[in-house]
């Protein structure tokens, strides 16, 4: 058994992974019977008869962002759970810590866990989380096996002792010449700094502004006329997708879960309670703008991720009449908002819209759908034929507002 005081835990762990050797948690230094990690006191590293035992609480050279050295048990736990998601990993770590009591495992954050797994798999020798070896010893030192060349020599010696002959020299030569993968630091940095200043001259002709008729753009038009290839390669500007805002209220009949089926398929179904997507897209052909290609509309429930220019793309806002919906809008006053954007209220047939919706003004379209009934009930499906009629009335109002605001086949309004 090798001494645990002369063996670096991280290098031993990495070499065991490289040679596909077993790493077994045991209940004592003399045992070879595998036990659960919560009951283990040591880890046994075995490779073709060589047995190395290390305590699970021995500290490694991996240092967390808090400045603490991570123990071997936490390294082993992170490695065996490398393929599960972060929430699953955190839940497993909490369960193990409950079983261990004191001295639980360290829960690696995402970046730490990613760097550790990559380093153990041999993706690179440099990482900010691993302290260098004392005395300047290299990561591939001979204590635990340095590189594939050294490993093949050890395999050859073991083969001779076992009377099984030599390893194929050609195979050993291939392993010796194998290129090791680098991490981001070694890949992005060469042997010397590179001067890219000459790229500016090449990029000047491609970054020239288009002529707009102003006197200050005379030089730009000259550059374009001198380079006819630029005029041939100019692509038409892409029209941004219009945006429809849905109400985030739980009482809204139209939510992210059922909006696509209603606005595209023309059939109303009640919203479900599953986790909705943050954004969906629906398509609609507007013949006055582009009769050959459908226009994609982006549907979201709130403007939390909006940039200022996104408000010029909003073509409709669905509302339930609750004023808190507009607190984070560009126009927090509903009356002012619906002067710029088409409003839509969707309610049940036979019920009057709330007084607040009627107070918003005529720019809010009030629509009603038949009350939802279980499809298993007699005649339930017969009442749903009116849904498409309601959908068409909504799209008609949205399209009229888009034409009034200046939406075109290849352009969106710069201000609404």
Short mmCIF file of N, CA and C in Angstrom, two decimals, residues 4 61 93 100 141 153 164 176 186 223-225 268 281 306 308 314 318 323 329 345 370 402 410:
data_model
loop_
_atom_site.label_atom_id
_atom_site.label_comp_id
_atom_site.label_asym_id
_atom_site.label_seq_id
_atom_site.Cartn_x
_atom_site.Cartn_y
_atom_site.Cartn_z
N UNK A 4 -0.04 7.51 2.01
CA UNK A 4 -0.95 8.62 1.67
C UNK A 4 -0.29 9.96 1.84
N UNK A 61 -5.71 19.99 -3.31
CA UNK A 61 -5.22 21.30 -3.71
C UNK A 61 -6.31 22.15 -4.38
N UNK A 93 -26.42 16.18 -2.64
CA UNK A 93 -25.44 16.64 -1.65
C UNK A 93 -26.11 16.93 -0.31
N UNK A 100 -24.38 12.37 6.92
CA UNK A 100 -23.04 12.51 7.51
C UNK A 100 -23.08 13.29 8.82
N UNK A 141 3.85 14.85 -12.97
CA UNK A 141 5.01 14.29 -12.31
C UNK A 141 4.95 12.80 -12.16
N UNK A 153 5.23 2.89 -20.31
CA UNK A 153 6.41 2.21 -19.79
C UNK A 153 6.05 1.33 -18.60
N UNK A 164 3.58 -11.77 -20.06
CA UNK A 164 2.63 -11.62 -21.17
C UNK A 164 3.25 -10.90 -22.35
N UNK A 176 2.45 8.26 -27.10
CA UNK A 176 3.45 9.26 -26.77
C UNK A 176 3.25 10.54 -27.58
N UNK A 186 -4.93 28.12 -22.39
CA UNK A 186 -3.87 27.68 -23.28
C UNK A 186 -4.26 27.84 -24.75
N UNK A 223 -16.83 55.90 -51.33
CA UNK A 223 -16.24 54.59 -51.03
C UNK A 223 -17.09 53.47 -51.61
N UNK A 224 -18.43 53.61 -51.52
CA UNK A 224 -19.30 52.56 -52.04
C UNK A 224 -19.22 52.50 -53.55
N UNK A 225 -19.15 53.66 -54.22
CA UNK A 225 -19.07 53.66 -55.68
C UNK A 225 -17.75 53.08 -56.16
N UNK A 268 -60.50 27.80 -28.46
CA UNK A 268 -60.15 28.15 -27.08
C UNK A 268 -60.12 26.91 -26.19
N UNK A 281 -44.08 31.97 -30.04
CA UNK A 281 -44.23 32.65 -31.33
C UNK A 281 -45.45 32.09 -32.05
N UNK A 306 -37.32 43.84 -21.74
CA UNK A 306 -37.41 44.74 -22.89
C UNK A 306 -36.23 45.70 -22.95
N UNK A 308 -35.35 49.51 -24.70
CA UNK A 308 -36.24 50.65 -25.01
C UNK A 308 -36.85 50.58 -26.41
N UNK A 314 -44.38 46.70 -30.16
CA UNK A 314 -45.58 46.19 -29.50
C UNK A 314 -46.81 46.58 -30.32
N UNK A 318 -53.03 42.43 -24.25
CA UNK A 318 -54.20 41.80 -23.66
C UNK A 318 -54.28 42.20 -22.19
N UNK A 323 -55.03 47.41 -13.03
CA UNK A 323 -54.04 48.48 -13.29
C UNK A 323 -52.62 48.06 -12.97
N UNK A 329 -44.69 49.11 -17.52
CA UNK A 329 -44.80 49.46 -18.93
C UNK A 329 -44.18 50.84 -19.19
N UNK A 345 -59.49 42.82 -24.60
CA UNK A 345 -60.02 42.17 -23.39
C UNK A 345 -60.79 40.94 -23.84
N UNK A 370 -67.31 31.49 -25.75
CA UNK A 370 -68.25 30.63 -25.03
C UNK A 370 -67.57 30.04 -23.81
N UNK A 402 -51.54 47.96 -36.93
CA UNK A 402 -50.20 47.87 -37.52
C UNK A 402 -50.10 48.73 -38.77
N UNK A 410 -40.94 45.10 -45.13
CA UNK A 410 -39.52 45.00 -44.75
C UNK A 410 -39.12 46.03 -43.71
#
